[in-house]
PDB file of C-alpha atoms and ligand atoms in Angstrom:
ATOM      1  CA  MET A 422      30.704  27.351   3.733  1.00 35.00           C
ATOM      2  CA  ARG A 423      32.215  28.167   7.097  1.00 41.00           C
ATOM      3  CA  LEU A 424      34.129  31.392   7.144  1.00 38.00           C
ATOM      4  CA  PRO A 425      37.394  31.331   9.053  1.00 40.00           C
ATOM      5  CA  SER A 426      37.301  33.742  11.945  1.00 42.00           C
ATOM      6  CA  ALA A 427      40.067  35.928  10.540  1.00 40.00           C
ATOM      7  CA  TYR A 428      37.818  36.774   7.618  1.00 38.00           C
ATOM      8  CA  ALA A 429      35.069  37.735   9.999  1.00 38.00           C
ATOM      9  CA  LEU A 430      37.492  39.997  11.802  1.00 40.00           C
ATOM     10  CA  THR A 431      38.665  41.591   8.555  1.00 39.00           C
ATOM     11  CA  ALA A 432      35.082  42.249   7.578  1.00 36.00           C
ATOM     12  CA  THR A 433      34.398  43.871  10.935  1.00 37.00           C
ATOM     13  CA  LEU A 434      37.429  46.077  10.544  1.00 40.00           C
ATOM     14  CA  ALA A 435      36.516  46.984   6.993  1.00 37.00           C
ATOM     15  CA  PHE A 436      33.202  48.351   8.207  1.00 39.00           C
ATOM     16  CA  GLY A 437      35.129  50.659  10.474  1.00 38.00           C
ATOM     17  CA  SER A 438      33.107  49.666  13.498  1.00 39.00           C
ATOM     18  CA  VAL A 439      36.268  49.153  15.543  1.00 42.00           C
ATOM     19  CA  ALA A 440      37.387  52.511  16.747  1.00 42.00           C
ATOM     20  CA  SER A 441      39.975  51.494  19.279  1.00 46.00           C
ATOM     21  CA  ALA A 442      43.429  50.030  18.693  1.00 50.00           C
ATOM     22  CA  GLU A 443      43.235  48.277  22.069  1.00 54.00           C
ATOM     23  CA  LEU A 444      41.520  45.285  20.550  1.00 70.00           C
ATOM     24  CA  VAL A 445      42.247  41.705  21.432  1.00 80.00           C
ATOM     25  CA  ASP A 446      40.985  38.840  19.317  1.00 88.00           C
ATOM     26  CA  SER A 447      39.761  35.671  21.015  1.00 92.00           C
ATOM     27  CA  SER A 448      40.749  33.595  17.968  1.00 95.00           C
ATOM     28  CA  LEU A 449      44.431  34.337  18.758  1.00 97.00           C
ATOM     29  CA  VAL A 450      44.221  33.014  22.313  1.00 97.00           C
ATOM     30  CA  GLY A 451      46.331  29.932  23.017  1.00 98.00           C
ATOM     31  CA  THR A 452      49.829  28.560  22.490  1.00 98.00           C
ATOM     32  CA  TRP A 453      50.895  28.189  18.855  1.00 98.00           C
ATOM     33  CA  ALA A 454      53.931  26.326  17.570  1.00 98.00           C
ATOM     34  CA  THR A 455      55.544  25.333  14.300  1.00 96.00           C
ATOM     35  CA  LYS A 456      55.073  21.777  13.152  1.00 94.00           C
ATOM     36  CA  ALA A 457      57.898  20.067  15.073  1.00 94.00           C
ATOM     37  CA  ASN A 458      56.023  21.181  18.226  1.00 96.00           C
ATOM     38  CA  LYS A 459      59.100  20.994  20.429  1.00 94.00           C
ATOM     39  CA  THR A 460      59.857  24.685  20.885  1.00 96.00           C
ATOM     40  CA  LEU A 461      57.072  26.049  23.072  1.00 98.00           C
ATOM     41  CA  THR A 462      56.449  29.075  25.258  1.00 98.00           C
ATOM     42  CA  GLY A 463      56.354  28.621  29.011  1.00 97.00           C
ATOM     43  CA  PRO A 464      58.665  27.028  31.567  1.00 96.00           C
ATOM     44  CA  SER A 465      59.923  24.327  29.183  1.00 95.00           C
ATOM     45  CA  PHE A 466      61.884  27.001  27.282  1.00 95.00           C
ATOM     46  CA  TYR A 467      62.907  29.631  29.817  1.00 94.00           C
ATOM     47  CA  ASP A 468      63.461  29.241  33.553  1.00 90.00           C
ATOM     48  CA  PRO A 469      63.318  32.733  35.103  1.00 88.00           C
ATOM     49  CA  VAL A 470      64.246  31.530  38.598  1.00 86.00           C
ATOM     50  CA  ASN A 471      67.656  30.237  37.529  1.00 84.00           C
ATOM     51  CA  ASP A 472      67.786  32.526  34.493  1.00 85.00           C
ATOM     52  CA  ASN A 473      68.398  29.614  32.139  1.00 85.00           C
ATOM     53  CA  MET A 474      67.274  28.854  28.661  1.00 89.00           C
ATOM     54  CA  ILE A 475      66.384  25.221  28.088  1.00 89.00           C
ATOM     55  CA  GLU A 476      67.305  23.731  24.767  1.00 87.00           C
ATOM     56  CA  PRO A 477      64.336  22.140  22.959  1.00 89.00           C
ATOM     57  CA  SER A 478      64.889  18.886  21.099  1.00 87.00           C
ATOM     58  CA  ARG A 479      63.913  20.450  17.766  1.00 88.00           C
ATOM     59  CA  PRO A 480      64.139  23.987  16.359  1.00 90.00           C
ATOM     60  CA  GLY A 481      60.941  25.959  16.003  1.00 94.00           C
ATOM     61  CA  ILE A 482      58.905  29.024  16.877  1.00 97.00           C
ATOM     62  CA  SER A 483      56.108  29.435  19.400  1.00 98.00           C
ATOM     63  CA  TYR A 484      53.798  32.304  20.326  1.00 98.00           C
ATOM     64  CA  SER A 485      51.177  32.479  23.047  1.00 98.00           C
ATOM     65  CA  PHE A 486      48.415  35.052  23.438  1.00 98.00           C
ATOM     66  CA  THR A 487      45.991  35.671  26.292  1.00 97.00           C
ATOM     67  CA  SER A 488      42.502  37.133  26.059  1.00 95.00           C
ATOM     68  CA  ASP A 489      43.612  40.129  28.135  1.00 94.00           C
ATOM     69  CA  GLY A 490      46.394  41.400  25.883  1.00 95.00           C
ATOM     70  CA  PHE A 491      49.555  39.516  26.890  1.00 97.00           C
ATOM     71  CA  TYR A 492      51.896  37.522  24.672  1.00 98.00           C
ATOM     72  CA  GLU A 493      54.999  35.371  24.978  1.00 98.00           C
ATOM     73  CA  GLU A 494      57.329  34.041  22.288  1.00 98.00           C
ATOM     74  CA  SER A 495      60.077  31.414  21.996  1.00 98.00           C
ATOM     75  CA  TYR A 496      62.433  31.057  19.033  1.00 96.00           C
ATOM     76  CA  TYR A 497      65.053  28.411  18.496  1.00 93.00           C
ATOM     77  CA  ARG A 498      66.853  28.034  15.210  1.00 89.00           C
ATOM     78  CA  ALA A 499      69.991  27.409  13.303  1.00 86.00           C
ATOM     79  CA  ILE A 500      71.800  30.349  11.768  1.00 86.00           C
ATOM     80  CA  SER A 501      74.076  30.215   8.790  1.00 83.00           C
ATOM     81  CA  ASN A 502      77.762  31.030   8.888  1.00 83.00           C
ATOM     82  CA  PRO A 503      78.624  32.636   5.521  1.00 84.00           C
ATOM     83  CA  ALA A 504      82.345  32.373   6.267  1.00 85.00           C
ATOM     84  CA  ASP A 505      82.094  28.639   6.849  1.00 84.00           C
ATOM     85  CA  PRO A 506      78.816  27.077   5.737  1.00 83.00           C
ATOM     86  CA  SER A 507      79.787  23.757   7.284  1.00 83.00           C
ATOM     87  CA  CYS A 508      79.789  25.385  10.726  1.00 82.00           C
ATOM     88  CA  PRO A 509      76.396  26.960  11.451  1.00 82.00           C
ATOM     89  CA  GLY A 510      75.365  28.456  14.773  1.00 84.00           C
ATOM     90  CA  ALA A 511      72.187  28.349  16.811  1.00 88.00           C
ATOM     91  CA  ILE A 512      70.081  30.979  18.514  1.00 91.00           C
ATOM     92  CA  MET A 513      67.423  30.931  21.212  1.00 92.00           C
ATOM     93  CA  GLN A 514      65.282  33.994  21.912  1.00 95.00           C
ATOM     94  CA  TRP A 515      62.547  34.539  24.487  1.00 96.00           C
ATOM     95  CA  GLN A 516      60.333  37.558  25.196  1.00 97.00           C
ATOM     96  CA  HIS A 517      56.997  38.393  26.743  1.00 97.00           C
ATOM     97  CA  GLY A 518      54.895  41.519  27.107  1.00 97.00           C
ATOM     98  CA  SER A 519      51.671  42.967  25.770  1.00 96.00           C
ATOM     99  CA  TYR A 520      50.073  43.049  22.352  1.00 96.00           C
ATOM    100  CA  VAL A 521      47.514  45.217  20.565  1.00 95.00           C
ATOM    101  CA  ILE A 522      45.694  44.714  17.302  1.00 95.00           C
ATOM    102  CA  GLY A 523      45.565  47.867  15.215  1.00 94.00           C
ATOM    103  CA  SER A 524      42.486  49.044  13.316  1.00 92.00           C
ATOM    104  CA  ASP A 525      44.427  48.109  10.146  1.00 93.00           C
ATOM    105  CA  GLY A 526      44.611  44.486  11.332  1.00 94.00           C
ATOM    106  CA  SER A 527      48.272  44.735  12.366  1.00 96.00           C
ATOM    107  CA  LEU A 528      49.549  43.011  15.489  1.00 97.00           C
ATOM    108  CA  THR A 529      52.068  44.880  17.636  1.00 96.00           C
ATOM    109  CA  MET A 530      53.918  43.068  20.411  1.00 97.00           C
ATOM    110  CA  THR A 531      55.786  45.187  22.946  1.00 97.00           C
ATOM    111  CA  PRO A 532      58.085  43.242  25.265  1.00 97.00           C
ATOM    112  CA  ILE A 533      58.905  43.878  28.899  1.00 95.00           C
ATOM    113  CA  ALA A 534      62.413  45.097  28.128  1.00 91.00           C
ATOM    114  CA  VAL A 535      64.298  43.703  31.127  1.00 89.00           C
ATOM    115  CA  ASP A 536      62.866  40.195  30.793  1.00 92.00           C
ATOM    116  CA  GLY A 537      63.809  39.115  27.251  1.00 92.00           C
ATOM    117  CA  ARG A 538      66.761  36.756  26.716  1.00 91.00           C
ATOM    118  CA  GLN A 539      68.916  35.589  23.834  1.00 91.00           C
ATOM    119  CA  LEU A 540      71.443  32.792  23.681  1.00 90.00           C
ATOM    120  CA  LEU A 541      73.682  32.816  20.636  1.00 87.00           C
ATOM    121  CA  SER A 542      76.154  30.108  19.792  1.00 84.00           C
ATOM    122  CA  GLN A 543      78.546  30.459  16.872  1.00 81.00           C
ATOM    123  CA  PRO A 544      81.151  27.863  17.725  1.00 80.00           C
ATOM    124  CA  CYS A 545      83.455  28.671  14.820  1.00 82.00           C
ATOM    125  CA  GLN A 546      83.452  32.393  15.663  1.00 80.00           C
ATOM    126  CA  ASN A 547      83.255  32.197  19.447  1.00 78.00           C
ATOM    127  CA  SER A 548      84.288  29.473  21.839  1.00 76.00           C
ATOM    128  CA  HIS A 549      81.527  30.488  24.271  1.00 78.00           C
ATOM    129  CA  ALA A 550      77.822  30.895  23.738  1.00 81.00           C
ATOM    130  CA  ILE A 551      76.748  34.493  24.399  1.00 83.00           C
ATOM    131  CA  TYR A 552      73.831  35.068  26.754  1.00 85.00           C
ATOM    132  CA  THR A 553      72.272  38.537  26.547  1.00 85.00           C
ATOM    133  CA  ARG A 554      69.182  40.529  27.265  1.00 87.00           C
ATOM    134  CA  TYR A 555      66.846  40.735  24.301  1.00 91.00           C
ATOM    135  CA  ASN A 556      64.244  43.439  23.669  1.00 93.00           C
ATOM    136  CA  THR A 557      62.633  43.818  20.277  1.00 95.00           C
ATOM    137  CA  THR A 558      59.174  45.186  19.567  1.00 96.00           C
ATOM    138  CA  GLU A 559      57.544  43.223  16.784  1.00 97.00           C
ATOM    139  CA  LYS A 560      54.996  44.631  14.414  1.00 96.00           C
ATOM    140  CA  MET A 561      53.202  42.130  12.233  1.00 97.00           C
ATOM    141  CA  LYS A 562      51.372  43.514   9.246  1.00 97.00           C
ATOM    142  CA  GLY A 563      48.581  41.047   9.831  1.00 97.00           C
ATOM    143  CA  TYR A 564      47.602  37.568  10.901  1.00 97.00           C
ATOM    144  CA  ARG A 565      45.120  34.907   9.975  1.00 97.00           C
ATOM    145  CA  VAL A 566      43.618  32.147  12.099  1.00 97.00           C
ATOM    146  CA  TYR A 567      41.889  29.314  10.232  1.00 97.00           C
ATOM    147  CA  THR A 568      41.519  25.547  10.134  1.00 97.00           C
ATOM    148  CA  ASP A 569      44.431  24.010   8.268  1.00 96.00           C
ATOM    149  CA  PRO A 570      43.008  22.003   5.349  1.00 95.00           C
ATOM    150  CA  TYR A 571      45.557  19.165   5.687  1.00 93.00           C
ATOM    151  CA  HIS A 572      45.896  18.809   9.450  1.00 92.00           C
ATOM    152  CA  GLY A 573      42.374  19.780  10.416  1.00 95.00           C
ATOM    153  CA  ILE A 574      43.623  21.864  13.326  1.00 96.00           C
ATOM    154  CA  LEU A 575      43.672  25.589  13.923  1.00 98.00           C
ATOM    155  CA  ARG A 576      46.537  27.346  12.235  1.00 98.00           C
ATOM    156  CA  LEU A 577      48.032  30.821  12.672  1.00 98.00           C
ATOM    157  CA  ASP A 578      49.820  32.643   9.852  1.00 97.00           C
ATOM    158  CA  LEU A 579      51.668  35.811  10.881  1.00 97.00           C
ATOM    159  CA  THR A 580      52.548  38.265   8.131  1.00 96.00           C
ATOM    160  CA  GLU A 581      55.686  40.221   8.811  1.00 95.00           C
ATOM    161  CA  PHE A 582      55.894  43.893   8.030  1.00 93.00           C
ATOM    162  CA  ASP A 583      57.604  43.283   4.680  1.00 93.00           C
ATOM    163  CA  GLY A 584      54.708  41.042   3.640  1.00 94.00           C
ATOM    164  CA  LYS A 585      56.527  37.761   4.200  1.00 95.00           C
ATOM    165  CA  ILE A 586      54.357  35.104   5.803  1.00 96.00           C
ATOM    166  CA  MET A 587      56.097  33.277   8.625  1.00 95.00           C
ATOM    167  CA  GLN A 588      56.220  29.480   8.954  1.00 94.00           C
ATOM    168  CA  PRO A 589      52.720  28.322   9.911  1.00 96.00           C
ATOM    169  CA  MET A 590      52.015  27.657  13.565  1.00 97.00           C
ATOM    170  CA  TYR A 591      49.386  25.297  14.923  1.00 98.00           C
ATOM    171  CA  LEU A 592      47.323  25.488  18.082  1.00 98.00           C
ATOM    172  CA  VAL A 593      48.947  23.411  20.829  1.00 98.00           C
ATOM    173  CA  TYR A 594      47.198  24.596  24.004  1.00 97.00           C
ATOM    174  CA  ASN A 595      44.155  26.681  24.832  1.00 97.00           C
ATOM    175  CA  PRO A 596      44.308  28.169  27.434  1.00 97.00           C
ATOM    176  CA  PRO A 597      47.944  29.021  26.638  1.00 97.00           C
ATOM    177  CA  GLU A 598      51.007  27.630  28.399  1.00 97.00           C
ATOM    178  CA  MET A 599      52.931  30.716  29.537  1.00 97.00           C
ATOM    179  CA  LEU A 600      55.145  32.044  32.279  1.00 97.00           C
ATOM    180  CA  PRO A 601      53.589  34.729  34.522  1.00 95.00           C
ATOM    181  CA  THR A 602      52.717  37.723  32.345  1.00 95.00           C
ATOM    182  CA  GLN A 603      54.016  40.396  34.725  1.00 92.00           C
ATOM    183  CA  THR A 604      57.646  41.518  34.890  1.00 91.00           C
ATOM    184  CA  LEU A 605      59.830  38.641  36.014  1.00 89.00           C
ATOM    185  CA  ASN A 606      62.984  40.744  36.183  1.00 75.00           C
ATOM    186  CA  PRO A 607      65.307  37.803  36.704  1.00 66.00           C
ATOM    187  CA  THR A 608      68.840  37.904  37.961  1.00 58.00           C
ATOM    188  CA  LEU A 609      70.646  39.000  34.811  1.00 51.00           C
ATOM    189  CA  ALA A 610      69.102  42.462  35.298  1.00 42.00           C
ATOM    190  CA  ALA A 611      70.648  42.940  38.730  1.00 42.00           C
ATOM    191  CA  GLY A 612      73.776  45.038  39.044  1.00 41.00           C
ATOM    192  CA  THR A 613      74.523  45.254  35.330  1.00 42.00           C
ATOM    193  CA  THR A 614      74.760  48.337  33.158  1.00 40.00           C
ATOM    194  CA  PRO A 615      74.555  48.416  29.396  1.00 39.00           C
ATOM    195  CA  THR A 616      77.722  49.484  27.646  1.00 38.00           C
ATOM    196  CA  SER A 617      77.665  51.982  24.808  1.00 34.00           C
ATOM    197  CA  LYS A 618      78.579  49.161  22.450  1.00 36.00           C
ATOM    198  CA  ALA A 619      75.545  47.068  23.301  1.00 36.00           C
ATOM    199  CA  LYS A 620      72.798  49.383  24.499  1.00 35.00           C
ATOM    200  CA  ARG A 621      70.015  46.937  23.932  1.00 37.00           C
ATOM    201  CA  HIS A 622      71.294  44.216  26.140  1.00 38.00           C
ATOM    202  CA  VAL A 623      73.830  43.202  28.688  1.00 38.00           C
ATOM    203  CA  GLY A 624      75.945  40.271  27.671  1.00 46.00           C
ATOM    204  CA  ARG A 625      77.388  37.447  29.621  1.00 47.00           C
ATOM    205  CA  GLU A 626      79.470  34.637  28.325  1.00 46.00           C
ATOM    206  CA  VAL A 627      78.193  31.242  29.243  1.00 46.00           C
ATOM    207  CA  PRO A 628      81.000  29.016  30.409  1.00 37.00           C
ATOM    208  CA  THR A 629      81.200  25.540  29.007  1.00 31.00           C
ATOM    209  CA  ASN A 630      79.952  24.020  32.264  1.00 30.00           C
ATOM    210  CA  PHE A 631      76.724  26.056  32.160  1.00 34.00           C
ATOM    211  CA  LYS A 632      73.813  23.810  33.091  1.00 31.00           C
ATOM    212  CA  MET A 633      70.748  23.796  30.914  1.00 34.00           C
ATOM    213  CA  GLY A 634      67.788  23.809  33.249  1.00 31.00           C
ATOM    214  CA  VAL A 635      65.806  20.649  33.754  1.00 27.00           C
ATOM    215  CA  GLN A 636      67.738  18.751  31.133  1.00 30.00           C
ATOM    216  CA  SER A 637      70.985  19.468  33.000  1.00 29.00           C
ATOM    217  CA  LYS A 638      72.785  19.505  29.704  1.00 35.00           C
ATOM    218  CA  VAL A 639      76.206  20.982  29.451  1.00 33.00           C
ATOM    219  CA  MET A 640      75.946  23.970  27.174  1.00 39.00           C
ATOM    220  CA  ASN A 641      79.167  23.627  25.327  1.00 36.00           C
ATOM    221  CA  PRO A 642      79.950  24.852  21.842  1.00 36.00           C
ATOM    222  CA  ASP A 643      80.579  21.357  20.565  1.00 38.00           C
ATOM    223  CA  GLY A 644      77.071  20.436  21.578  1.00 41.00           C
ATOM    224  CA  TRP A 645      75.647  23.419  19.725  1.00 41.00           C
ATOM    225  CA  TRP A 646      77.722  22.622  16.717  1.00 36.00           C
ATOM    226  CA  TRP A 647      76.367  19.111  16.700  1.00 36.00           C
ATOM    227  CA  MET A 648      72.827  20.496  16.872  1.00 39.00           C
ATOM    228  CA  GLY A 649      73.593  22.826  13.988  1.00 36.00           C
ATOM    229  CA  LEU A 650      74.539  19.870  11.864  1.00 33.00           C
ATOM    230  CA  THR A 651      71.336  18.151  12.899  1.00 34.00           C
ATOM    231  CA  PHE A 652      69.206  21.052  11.688  1.00 33.00           C
ATOM    232  CA  THR A 653      70.740  21.115   8.247  1.00 34.00           C
ATOM    233  CA  GLY A 654      70.258  17.382   8.074  1.00 31.00           C
ATOM    234  CA  ILE A 655      66.548  17.742   8.877  1.00 32.00           C
ATOM    235  CA  GLY A 656      66.050  19.932   5.851  1.00 33.00           C
ATOM    236  CA  GLY A 657      66.621  23.350   4.370  1.00 32.00           C
ATOM    237  CA  LEU A 658      63.225  24.580   5.517  1.00 31.00           C
ATOM    238  CA  LEU A 659      64.426  24.765   9.076  1.00 35.00           C
ATOM    239  CA  TYR A 660      67.508  26.678   8.117  1.00 36.00           C
ATOM    240  CA  PHE A 661      67.042  30.401   8.592  1.00 38.00           C
ATOM    241  CA  GLY A 662      69.240  33.412   8.873  1.00 38.00           C
ATOM    242  CA  PRO A 663      69.248  35.316  12.145  1.00 40.00           C
ATOM    243  CA  ARG A 664      66.014  37.167  12.699  1.00 45.00           C
ATOM    244  CA  ARG A 665      67.614  40.160  14.306  1.00 42.00           C
ATOM    245  CA  MET A 666      70.472  40.530  16.698  1.00 36.00           C
TER     246      MET A 666
HETATM  247  C1  NAG B 696      52.504  19.307  21.031  1.00 79.49           C
HETATM  248  O1  NAG B 696      53.270  18.993  22.171  1.00 79.49           O
HETATM  249  C2  NAG B 696      52.541  19.094  23.395  1.00 79.49           C
HETATM  250  C3  NAG B 696      53.530  18.906  24.544  1.00 79.49           C
HETATM  251  O2  NAG B 696      54.298  17.759  24.362  1.00 79.49           O
HETATM  252  C4  NAG B 696      51.399  18.087  23.396  1.00 79.49           C
HETATM  253  O3  NAG B 696      50.652  18.205  24.572  1.00 79.49           O
HETATM  254  C5  NAG B 696      50.500  18.354  22.193  1.00 79.49           C
HETATM  255  O4  NAG B 696      49.500  17.379  22.106  1.00 79.49           O
HETATM  256  C6  NAG B 696      51.300  18.370  20.894  1.00 79.49           C
HETATM  257  N1  NAG B 696      50.425  18.831  19.838  1.00 79.49           N
HETATM  258  C7  NAG B 696      50.493  18.381  18.587  1.00 79.49           C
HETATM  259  C8  NAG B 696      49.552  18.993  17.634  1.00 79.49           C
HETATM  260  O5  NAG B 696      51.302  17.527  18.255  1.00 79.49           O
HETATM  261  C1  NAG B 697      63.870  48.290  24.636  1.00 79.49           C
HETATM  262  O1  NAG B 697      63.598  48.679  23.301  1.00 79.49           O
HETATM  263  C2  NAG B 697      62.904  49.910  23.203  1.00 79.49           C
HETATM  264  C3  NAG B 697      62.547  50.118  21.744  1.00 79.49           C
HETATM  265  O2  NAG B 697      63.646  49.938  20.912  1.00 79.49           O
HETATM  266  C4  NAG B 697      63.775  51.027  23.762  1.00 79.49           C
HETATM  267  O3  NAG B 697      63.078  52.264  23.695  1.00 79.49           O
HETATM  268  C5  NAG B 697      64.109  50.710  25.205  1.00 79.49           C
HETATM  269  O4  NAG B 697      65.010  51.683  25.714  1.00 79.49           O
HETATM  270  C6  NAG B 697      64.747  49.321  25.316  1.00 79.49           C
HETATM  271  N1  NAG B 697      64.921  49.019  26.730  1.00 79.49           N
HETATM  272  C7  NAG B 697      65.989  48.408  27.221  1.00 79.49           C
HETATM  273  C8  NAG B 697      66.011  48.187  28.704  1.00 79.49           C
HETATM  274  O5  NAG B 697      66.908  48.022  26.520  1.00 79.49           O
END
């Protein structure tokens, strides 16, 4: 029987031979994405030169890890609207930074604060999509890399701090597809100051003629609303609440 590498890692950690928390794990290296494989890290999701987020054709989650301790993540999903369930919203989030694996097997990802971005569209609450900075450190309780028994490809399960296992992700690229790992510090950072109301990020409203990167799509709330309906049509599995805002 072939032991998945995550078991090997756990065994190593259990023997206490890993003293440092500055560990990287080569089995994590690559770009991982949920099954639809349309939301990916890298320039297809975020364009730092024009400071644009580019709408993927399907919702999903993607993480990339390098062998020298850097990560990047892209999230795109529908969010429910409790006040009007027929009118969901959508959210895109992007961050990058550095990661460490703790001696307890946890995975901590610390973003470069000025670089993260969030685009939130709640057409029935707000006529504009809201584009803000986004900066959230993520601590995963653990992770597991193994060959998926059905698809026969490498799979990554991340366990959140509350013990919940995230949607599985599958290896898409190795080496990973990522934007440069150093601070990009794109234009949104320039000349803006956080208000006391929103310390974590600086908001800007995206006008309805906002262009969406290479797709040159008009980012208008009707478009987002239409996408929201598409998600719920695809199936309840893709329908999440907001991760954090
Ligand atoms: C995922 O999408 C990428 C980019 O289109 C493609 O290169 C890759 O082969 C796809 N992987 C899977 C598992 O479908
Ligand atoms: C980013 O988040 C960290 C942790 O919450 C916080 O200490 C830091 O001040 C934030 N930075 C910015 C620029 O918002």
